[in-house]
Short mmCIF file of C-alpha atoms in Angstrom, two decimals:
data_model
loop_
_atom_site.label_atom_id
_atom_site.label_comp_id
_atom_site.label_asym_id
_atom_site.label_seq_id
_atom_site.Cartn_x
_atom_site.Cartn_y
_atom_site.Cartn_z
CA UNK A 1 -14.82 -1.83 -55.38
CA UNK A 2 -15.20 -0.34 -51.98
CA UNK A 3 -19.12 -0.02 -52.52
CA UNK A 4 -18.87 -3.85 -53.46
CA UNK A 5 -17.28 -4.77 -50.40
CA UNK A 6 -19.68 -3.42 -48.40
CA UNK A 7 -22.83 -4.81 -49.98
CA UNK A 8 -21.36 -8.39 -50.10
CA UNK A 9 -19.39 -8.51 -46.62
CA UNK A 10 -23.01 -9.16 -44.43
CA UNK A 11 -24.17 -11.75 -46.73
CA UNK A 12 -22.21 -14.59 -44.90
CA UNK A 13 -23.23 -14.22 -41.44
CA UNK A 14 -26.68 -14.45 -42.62
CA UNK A 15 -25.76 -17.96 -43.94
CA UNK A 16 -23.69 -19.30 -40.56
CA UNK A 17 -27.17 -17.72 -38.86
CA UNK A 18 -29.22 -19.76 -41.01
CA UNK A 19 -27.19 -22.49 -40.89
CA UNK A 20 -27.52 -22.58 -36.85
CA UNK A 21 -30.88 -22.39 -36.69
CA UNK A 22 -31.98 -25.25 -39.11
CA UNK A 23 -29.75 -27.47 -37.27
CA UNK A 24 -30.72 -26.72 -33.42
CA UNK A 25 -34.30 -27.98 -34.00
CA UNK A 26 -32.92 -31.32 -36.03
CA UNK A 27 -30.89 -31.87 -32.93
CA UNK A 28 -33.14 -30.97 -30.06
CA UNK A 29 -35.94 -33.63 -32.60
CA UNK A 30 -33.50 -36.79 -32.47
CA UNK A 31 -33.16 -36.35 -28.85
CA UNK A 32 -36.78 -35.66 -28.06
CA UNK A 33 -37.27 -38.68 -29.88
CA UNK A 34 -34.33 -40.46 -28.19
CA UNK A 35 -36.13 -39.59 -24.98
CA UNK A 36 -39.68 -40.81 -26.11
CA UNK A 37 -38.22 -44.38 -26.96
CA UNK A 38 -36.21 -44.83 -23.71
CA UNK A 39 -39.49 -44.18 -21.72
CA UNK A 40 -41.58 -46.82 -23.57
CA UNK A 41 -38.33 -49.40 -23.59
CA UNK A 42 -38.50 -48.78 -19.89
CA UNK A 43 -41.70 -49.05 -19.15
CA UNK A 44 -42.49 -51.85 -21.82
CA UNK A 45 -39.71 -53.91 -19.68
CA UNK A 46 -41.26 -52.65 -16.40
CA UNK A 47 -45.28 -54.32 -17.60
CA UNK A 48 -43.72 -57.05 -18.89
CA UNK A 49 -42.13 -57.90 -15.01
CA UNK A 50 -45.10 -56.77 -13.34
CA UNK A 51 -46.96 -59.42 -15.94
CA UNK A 52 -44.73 -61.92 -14.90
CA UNK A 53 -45.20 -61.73 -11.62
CA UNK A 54 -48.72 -61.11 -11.40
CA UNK A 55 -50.34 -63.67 -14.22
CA UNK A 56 -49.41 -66.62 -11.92
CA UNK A 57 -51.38 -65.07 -9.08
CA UNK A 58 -54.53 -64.38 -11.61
CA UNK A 59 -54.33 -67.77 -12.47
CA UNK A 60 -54.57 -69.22 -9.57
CA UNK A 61 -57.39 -67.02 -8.46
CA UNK A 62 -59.44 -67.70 -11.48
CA UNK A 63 -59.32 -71.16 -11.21
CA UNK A 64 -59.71 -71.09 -7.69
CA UNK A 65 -63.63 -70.10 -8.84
CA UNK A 66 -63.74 -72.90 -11.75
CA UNK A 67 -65.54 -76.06 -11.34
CA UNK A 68 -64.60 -79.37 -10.97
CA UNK A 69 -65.06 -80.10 -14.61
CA UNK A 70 -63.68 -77.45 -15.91
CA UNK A 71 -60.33 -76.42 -13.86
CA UNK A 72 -56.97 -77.06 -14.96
CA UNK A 73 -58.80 -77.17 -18.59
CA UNK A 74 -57.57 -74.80 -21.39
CA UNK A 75 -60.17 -72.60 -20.82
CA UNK A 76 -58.84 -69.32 -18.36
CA UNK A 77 -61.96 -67.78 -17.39
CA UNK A 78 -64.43 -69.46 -15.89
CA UNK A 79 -68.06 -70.56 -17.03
CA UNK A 80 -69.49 -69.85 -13.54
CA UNK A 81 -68.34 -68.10 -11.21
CA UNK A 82 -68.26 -70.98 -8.27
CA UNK A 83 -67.61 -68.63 -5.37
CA UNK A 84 -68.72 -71.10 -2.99
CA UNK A 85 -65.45 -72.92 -3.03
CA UNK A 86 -64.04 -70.87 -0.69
CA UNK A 87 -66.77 -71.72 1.59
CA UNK A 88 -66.11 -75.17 1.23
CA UNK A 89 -62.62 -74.93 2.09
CA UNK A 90 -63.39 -72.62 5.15
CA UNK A 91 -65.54 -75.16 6.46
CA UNK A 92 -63.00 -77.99 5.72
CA UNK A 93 -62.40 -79.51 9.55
CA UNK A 94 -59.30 -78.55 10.83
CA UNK A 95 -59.04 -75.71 8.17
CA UNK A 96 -59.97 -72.85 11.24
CA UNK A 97 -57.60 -75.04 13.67
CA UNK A 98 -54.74 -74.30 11.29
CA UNK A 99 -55.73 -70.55 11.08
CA UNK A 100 -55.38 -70.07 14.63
CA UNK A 101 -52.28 -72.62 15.10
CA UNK A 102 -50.73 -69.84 12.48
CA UNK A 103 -51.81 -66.58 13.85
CA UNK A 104 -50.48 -68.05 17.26
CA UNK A 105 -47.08 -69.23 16.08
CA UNK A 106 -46.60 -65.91 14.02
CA UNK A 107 -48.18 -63.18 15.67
CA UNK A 108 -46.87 -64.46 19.12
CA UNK A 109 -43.01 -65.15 17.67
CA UNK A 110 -43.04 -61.74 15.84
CA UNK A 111 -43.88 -60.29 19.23
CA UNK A 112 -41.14 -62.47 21.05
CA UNK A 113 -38.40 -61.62 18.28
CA UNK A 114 -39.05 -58.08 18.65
CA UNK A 115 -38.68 -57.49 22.14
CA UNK A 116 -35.76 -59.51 22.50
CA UNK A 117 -33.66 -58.61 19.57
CA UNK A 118 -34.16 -54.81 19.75
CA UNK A 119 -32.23 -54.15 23.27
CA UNK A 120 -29.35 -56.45 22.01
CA UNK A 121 -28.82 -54.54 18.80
CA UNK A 122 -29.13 -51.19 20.24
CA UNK A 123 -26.09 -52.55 22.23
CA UNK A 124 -24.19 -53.74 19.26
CA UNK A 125 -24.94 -50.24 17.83
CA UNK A 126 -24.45 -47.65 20.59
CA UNK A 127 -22.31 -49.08 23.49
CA UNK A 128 -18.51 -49.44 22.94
CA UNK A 129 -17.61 -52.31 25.18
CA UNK A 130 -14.85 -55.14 24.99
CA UNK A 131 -15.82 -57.57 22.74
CA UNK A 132 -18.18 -56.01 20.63
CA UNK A 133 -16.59 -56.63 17.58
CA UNK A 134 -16.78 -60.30 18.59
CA UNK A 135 -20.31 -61.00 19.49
CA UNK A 136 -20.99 -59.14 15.84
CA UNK A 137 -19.19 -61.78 14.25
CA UNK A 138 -20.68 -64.56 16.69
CA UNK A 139 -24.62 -62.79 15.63
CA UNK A 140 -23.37 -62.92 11.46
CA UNK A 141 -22.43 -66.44 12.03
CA UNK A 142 -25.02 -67.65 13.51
CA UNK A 143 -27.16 -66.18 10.28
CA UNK A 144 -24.87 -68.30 8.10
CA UNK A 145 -25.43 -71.64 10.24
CA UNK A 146 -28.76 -73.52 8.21
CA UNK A 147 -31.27 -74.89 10.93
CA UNK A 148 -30.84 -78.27 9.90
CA UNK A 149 -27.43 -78.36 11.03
CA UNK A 150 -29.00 -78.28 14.65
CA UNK A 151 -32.09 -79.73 13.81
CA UNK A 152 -31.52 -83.10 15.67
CA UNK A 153 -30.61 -81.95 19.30
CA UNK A 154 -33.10 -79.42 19.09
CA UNK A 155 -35.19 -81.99 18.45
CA UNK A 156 -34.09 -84.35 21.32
CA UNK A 157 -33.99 -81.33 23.83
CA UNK A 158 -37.49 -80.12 23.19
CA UNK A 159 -38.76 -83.18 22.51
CA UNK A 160 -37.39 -85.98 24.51
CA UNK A 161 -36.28 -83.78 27.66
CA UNK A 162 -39.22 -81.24 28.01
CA UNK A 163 -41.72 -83.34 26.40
CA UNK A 164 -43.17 -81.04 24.34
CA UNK A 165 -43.62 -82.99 20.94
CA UNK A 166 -46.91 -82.31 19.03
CA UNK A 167 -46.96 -78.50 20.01
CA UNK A 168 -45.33 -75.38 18.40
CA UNK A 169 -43.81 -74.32 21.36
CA UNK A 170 -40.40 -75.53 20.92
CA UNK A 171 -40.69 -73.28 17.69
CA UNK A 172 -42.41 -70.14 19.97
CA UNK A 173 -39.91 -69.95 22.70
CA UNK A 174 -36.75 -69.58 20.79
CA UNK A 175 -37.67 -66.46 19.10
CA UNK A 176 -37.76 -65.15 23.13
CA UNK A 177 -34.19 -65.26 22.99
CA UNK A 178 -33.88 -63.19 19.90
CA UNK A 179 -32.58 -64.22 16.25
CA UNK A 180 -29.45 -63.11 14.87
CA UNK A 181 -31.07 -61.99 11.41
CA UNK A 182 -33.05 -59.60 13.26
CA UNK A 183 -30.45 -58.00 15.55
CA UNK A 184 -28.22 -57.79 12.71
CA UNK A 185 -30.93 -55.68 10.54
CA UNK A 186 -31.62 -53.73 13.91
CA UNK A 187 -28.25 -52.94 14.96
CA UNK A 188 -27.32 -51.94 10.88
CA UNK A 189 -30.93 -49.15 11.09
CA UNK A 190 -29.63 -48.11 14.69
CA UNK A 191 -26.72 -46.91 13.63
CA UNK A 192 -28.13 -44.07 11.34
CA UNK A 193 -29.63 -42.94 14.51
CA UNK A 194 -26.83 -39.74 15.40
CA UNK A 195 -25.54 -40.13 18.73
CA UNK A 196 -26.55 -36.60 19.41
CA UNK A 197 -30.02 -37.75 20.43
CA UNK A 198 -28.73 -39.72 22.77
CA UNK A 199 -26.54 -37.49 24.52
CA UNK A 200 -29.37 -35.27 24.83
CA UNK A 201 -31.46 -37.66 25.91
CA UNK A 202 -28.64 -38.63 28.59
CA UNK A 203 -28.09 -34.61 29.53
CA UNK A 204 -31.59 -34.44 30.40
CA UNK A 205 -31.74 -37.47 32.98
CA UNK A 206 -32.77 -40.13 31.16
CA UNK A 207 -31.14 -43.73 31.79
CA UNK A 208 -30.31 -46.71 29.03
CA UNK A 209 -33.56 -47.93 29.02
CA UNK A 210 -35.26 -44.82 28.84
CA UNK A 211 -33.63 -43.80 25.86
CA UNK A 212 -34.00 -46.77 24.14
CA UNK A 213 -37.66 -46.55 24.39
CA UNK A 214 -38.31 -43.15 24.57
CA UNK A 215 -35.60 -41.75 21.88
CA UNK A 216 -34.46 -44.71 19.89
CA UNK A 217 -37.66 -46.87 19.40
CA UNK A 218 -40.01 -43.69 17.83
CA UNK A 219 -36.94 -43.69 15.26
CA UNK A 220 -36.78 -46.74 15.01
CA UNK A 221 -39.96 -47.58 13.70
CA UNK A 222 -39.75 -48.35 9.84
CA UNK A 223 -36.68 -50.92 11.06
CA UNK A 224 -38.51 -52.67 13.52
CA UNK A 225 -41.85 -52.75 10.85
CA UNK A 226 -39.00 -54.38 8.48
CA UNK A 227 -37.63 -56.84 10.83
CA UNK A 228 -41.66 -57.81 12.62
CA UNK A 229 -42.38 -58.88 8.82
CA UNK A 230 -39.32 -60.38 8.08
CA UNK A 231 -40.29 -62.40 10.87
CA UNK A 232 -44.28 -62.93 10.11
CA UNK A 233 -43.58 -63.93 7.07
CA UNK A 234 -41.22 -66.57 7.88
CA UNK A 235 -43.37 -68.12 10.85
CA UNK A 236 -46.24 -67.74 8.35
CA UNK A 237 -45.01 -69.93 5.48
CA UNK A 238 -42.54 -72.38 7.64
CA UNK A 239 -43.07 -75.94 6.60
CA UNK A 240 -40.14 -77.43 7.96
CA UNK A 241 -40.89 -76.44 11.45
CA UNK A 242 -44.04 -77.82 12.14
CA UNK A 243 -43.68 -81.03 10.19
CA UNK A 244 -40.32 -81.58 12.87
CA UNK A 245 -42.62 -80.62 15.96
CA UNK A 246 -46.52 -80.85 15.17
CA UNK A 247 -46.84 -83.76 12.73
CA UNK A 248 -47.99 -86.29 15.11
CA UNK A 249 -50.63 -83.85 16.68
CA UNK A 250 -53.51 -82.37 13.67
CA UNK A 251 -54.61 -80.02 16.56
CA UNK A 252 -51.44 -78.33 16.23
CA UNK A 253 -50.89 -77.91 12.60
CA UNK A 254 -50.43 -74.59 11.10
CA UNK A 255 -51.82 -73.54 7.50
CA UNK A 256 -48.31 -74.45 5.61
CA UNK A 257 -48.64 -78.00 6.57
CA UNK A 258 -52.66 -78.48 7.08
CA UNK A 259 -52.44 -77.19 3.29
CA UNK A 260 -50.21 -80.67 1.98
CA UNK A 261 -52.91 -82.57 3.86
CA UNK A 262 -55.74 -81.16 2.19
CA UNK A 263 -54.11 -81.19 -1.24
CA UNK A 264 -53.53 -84.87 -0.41
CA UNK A 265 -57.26 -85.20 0.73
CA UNK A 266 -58.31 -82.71 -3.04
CA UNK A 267 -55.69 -84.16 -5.44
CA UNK A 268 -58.48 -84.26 -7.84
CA UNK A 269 -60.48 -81.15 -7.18
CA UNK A 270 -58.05 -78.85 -8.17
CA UNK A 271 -60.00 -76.10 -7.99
CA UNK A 272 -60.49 -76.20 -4.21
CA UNK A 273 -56.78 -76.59 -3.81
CA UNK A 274 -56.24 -73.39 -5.66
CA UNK A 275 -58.80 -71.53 -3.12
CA UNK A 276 -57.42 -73.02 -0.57
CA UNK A 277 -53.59 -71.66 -1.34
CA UNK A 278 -55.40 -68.57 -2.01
CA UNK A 279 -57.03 -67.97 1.78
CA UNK A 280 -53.55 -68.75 3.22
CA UNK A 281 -51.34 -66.54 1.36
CA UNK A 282 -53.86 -63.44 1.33
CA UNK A 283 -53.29 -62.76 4.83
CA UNK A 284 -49.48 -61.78 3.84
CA UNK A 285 -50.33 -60.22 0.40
CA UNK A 286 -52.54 -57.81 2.15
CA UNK A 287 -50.35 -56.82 5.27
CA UNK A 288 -47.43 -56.60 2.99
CA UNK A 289 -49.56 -53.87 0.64
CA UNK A 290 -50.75 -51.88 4.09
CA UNK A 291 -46.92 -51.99 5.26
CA UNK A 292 -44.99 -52.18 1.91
CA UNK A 293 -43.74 -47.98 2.67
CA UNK A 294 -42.19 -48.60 6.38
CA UNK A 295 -40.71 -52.32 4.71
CA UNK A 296 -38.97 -50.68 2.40
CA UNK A 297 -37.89 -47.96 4.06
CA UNK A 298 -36.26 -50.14 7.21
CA UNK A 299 -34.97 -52.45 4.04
CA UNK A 300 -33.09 -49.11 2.48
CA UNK A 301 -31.85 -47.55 5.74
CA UNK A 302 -29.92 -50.48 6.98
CA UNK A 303 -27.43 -49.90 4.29
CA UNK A 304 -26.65 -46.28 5.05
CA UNK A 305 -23.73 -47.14 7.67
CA UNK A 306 -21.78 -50.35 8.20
#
């Protein structure tokens, strides 16, 4: 019996062993393949967004280069490739007025917003004064107050009492006085900004304004990219501005508004149209793509602190 014992006792771990290692792989197989189908669900989901966003686009470029005939048809690729359309719509009169009128308003009002919104929310952010928590909540509030709220004594000031109808400067000089969107992004960056570079700054000799620009603006870069495209972007595609301001003047039209005219003037060439809305809006596309890495790193920043 004893000799029995011992030539039957080992048996059984040899099973449990056995056991084990049939199941580990079975187990580490349904989650490999667990894995494998949460990658293509994600990505399927993540071509099928990118498709929606980006077939609209290709449709509008390829029947930007359709002809007359055959745009708008059922066909999606066109018979001939009618690159000359966008040479018709460059020489369009008026069409190079409108360019300029555009970079003007927006290049010039990105500049303005900058400068002037910048020192006000590195105040907000850095210098504890009596009522600073009230000109915050005066800055939010104005962001909540819609322009056409105002839109009528604007309009009488700038246009009755200065006389400046038919020109986009009452929409220019505003933006020299900042905008409350853009201090508010500025001043929400400038506080991840420790305070220990400033006091060094200020140990070392160096007054307000000197920080500012020679500590705080170098780190402040990817906010102020964020907030200069913000505003480009806006001035860029604003048609309720210059319809207010510049409707009575064509030399002062910008490329949102030129564009109704001419699809008014091309209601039937709708191919022309298309490569018409495609020379204004790939000015932004292509400065957003060169500057999409500080954008969205001023965008993600803001929200470190409150």
């Amino acid at each position: 019996m004893a000799q029995l014992t011992d030539t039957t006792a080992p048996a059984a771990p040899r099973t449990s062993w056995a056991a084990a290692g049939t199941a580990g792989p079975r187990r580490g197989g349904a989650a490999a393949r667990r894995a494998l189908l949460h990658w293509i669900g994600v990505h399927a989901l993540g071509v099928a967004a990118a498709l929606f966003f980006v077939l609209p686009f290709v449709f509008l470029f390829l029947t930007s280069l359709m002809s007359d005939q055959q745009a708008l048809t059922r066909d999606l690729v066109p018979d001939t490739w009618e690159w000359g359309n966008y040479a018709k719509v460059w020489n369009t009169p008026g069409f190079l007025t409108w360019w300029r009128n555009t970079l003007l308003y927006a290049g010039l009002g990105t500049l303005l917003t900058v400068v002037s919104s910048v020192p006000v929310a590195y105040a907000l952010a850095k210098f504890r004064f009596r009522g600073r928590r009230l000109s915050l909540l005066l800055v939010i509030a104005m962001m909540m107050l819609p322009p056409q709220v105002v839109v009528i004594p604007m309009y009488l000031f700038w246009a009755k009492q200065l006389d400046l109808s038919g020109t986009l400067w009452p929409l220019i000089i505003p933006m020299a006085f900042g905008d409350a969107f853009s201090i508010f992004l500025l001043r929400q960056f400038l506080l991840t900004i420790p305070d220990e570079y400033l006091d060094a700054a200020k140990v070392d000799g160096c007054g307000e304004l000197r920080t500012l620009l020679r500590v705080v603006l170098p780190m402040a870069k990817p906010g102020i990219a964020a907030v200069a495209l913000f505003q480009f972007f806006s001035a860029w595609n604003d048609y309720f501005g210059p319809q207010i301001y510049a409707s009575d003047n064509p030399a002062a039209w910008t490329l949102s508004y030129g564009l109704e005219s001419f699809k008014g003037a091309h209601h039937t060439n709708w191919n022309l149209t298309m490569a018409a809305t495609v020379l204004v809006m790939a000015p932004v596309i292509v400065l957003f793509f060169f500057a999409q890495k500080a954008f969205v790193e001023g965008v993600t920043l803001t929200g470190v602190k409150g």
